[in-house]
XYZ file of C-alpha atoms in Angstrom:
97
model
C 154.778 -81.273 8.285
C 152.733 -83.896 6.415
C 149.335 -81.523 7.075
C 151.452 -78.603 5.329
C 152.240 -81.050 2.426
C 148.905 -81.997 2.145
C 147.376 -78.703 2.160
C 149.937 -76.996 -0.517
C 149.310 -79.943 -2.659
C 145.418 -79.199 -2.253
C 146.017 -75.593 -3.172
C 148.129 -76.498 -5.876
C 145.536 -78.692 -7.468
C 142.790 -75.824 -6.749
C 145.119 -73.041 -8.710
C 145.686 -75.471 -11.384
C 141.495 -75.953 -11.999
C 141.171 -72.243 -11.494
C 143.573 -71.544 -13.931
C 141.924 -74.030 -16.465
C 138.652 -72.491 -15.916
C 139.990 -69.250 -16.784
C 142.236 -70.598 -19.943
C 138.473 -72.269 -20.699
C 136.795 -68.771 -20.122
C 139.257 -67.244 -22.618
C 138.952 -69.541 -25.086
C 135.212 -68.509 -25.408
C 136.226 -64.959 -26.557
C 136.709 -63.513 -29.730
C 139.954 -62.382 -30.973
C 139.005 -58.304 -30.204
C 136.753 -59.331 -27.128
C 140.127 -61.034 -25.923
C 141.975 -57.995 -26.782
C 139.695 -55.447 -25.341
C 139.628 -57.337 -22.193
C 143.639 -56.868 -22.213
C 143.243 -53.550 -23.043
C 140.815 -52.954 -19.781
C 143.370 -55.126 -17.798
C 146.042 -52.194 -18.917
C 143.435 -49.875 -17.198
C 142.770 -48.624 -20.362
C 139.743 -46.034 -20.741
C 136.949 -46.813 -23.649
C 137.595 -43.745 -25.311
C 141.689 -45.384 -25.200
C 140.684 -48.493 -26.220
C 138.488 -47.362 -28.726
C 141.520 -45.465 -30.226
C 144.052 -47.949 -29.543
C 141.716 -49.892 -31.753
C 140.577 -47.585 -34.472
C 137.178 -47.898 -34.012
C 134.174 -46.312 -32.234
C 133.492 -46.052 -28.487
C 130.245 -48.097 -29.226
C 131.985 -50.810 -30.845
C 134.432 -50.944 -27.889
C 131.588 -51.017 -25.147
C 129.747 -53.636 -27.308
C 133.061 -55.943 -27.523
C 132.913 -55.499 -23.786
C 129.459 -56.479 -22.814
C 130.030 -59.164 -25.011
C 133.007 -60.514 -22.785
C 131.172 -59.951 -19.975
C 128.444 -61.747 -20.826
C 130.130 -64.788 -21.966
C 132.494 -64.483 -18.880
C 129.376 -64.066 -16.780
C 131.540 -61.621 -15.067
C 129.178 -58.019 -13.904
C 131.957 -55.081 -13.719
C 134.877 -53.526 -15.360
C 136.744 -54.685 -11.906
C 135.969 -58.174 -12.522
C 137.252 -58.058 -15.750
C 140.478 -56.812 -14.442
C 141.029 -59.133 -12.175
C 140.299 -61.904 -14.538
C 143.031 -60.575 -16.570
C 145.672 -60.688 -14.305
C 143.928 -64.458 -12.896
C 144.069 -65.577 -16.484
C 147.817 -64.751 -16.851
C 146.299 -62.402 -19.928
C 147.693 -59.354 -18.293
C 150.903 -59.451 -15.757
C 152.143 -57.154 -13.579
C 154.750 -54.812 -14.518
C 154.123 -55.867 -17.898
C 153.697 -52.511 -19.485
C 150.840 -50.249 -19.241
C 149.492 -51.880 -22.641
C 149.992 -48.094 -24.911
């Protein structure tokens, strides 16, 4: 019992860094890069986003390479998953239209 104890603790502690990291990770995005990256997390397309958003397809693939870059992150998957991980997109949360 004291081994389970010990080893949710440990996970506990490891979920809370994780989820620091990725608070951190956020924090290094630009208002619209943040919102883009919600937008993907909705499974939004770039020609959605890009109308969601008023603006051009270029200027939505930009904002995204830009996230990417600074979230060191190399695919539209990864930036999914980062924005459920990150809290910035939840499930069942709406489809983000």
């Amino acid at each position: 019992m004291e081994r389970l104890a010990t080893a949710l603790g440990t996970a506990t502690m490891a979920t809370a860094r994780a989820e620091a990291v990725l608070a951190d990770q956020a924090n290094q995005l630009r208002a619209r890069e943040a919102e883009v990256l919600k937008l993907v997390g909705h499974a939004l397309s770039n020609t959605e986003i890009a109308t969601r958003l008023n603006v051009s397809e270029a200027t939505v693939k930009t904002h995204l390479n830009r996230a990417m870059a600074k979230l060191n992150l190399g695919s539209r998957a990864q930036m999914v998953a980062l924005a459920y991980e990150s809290g910035l997109v939840t499930p069942g949360g709406g489809d983000g239209r």
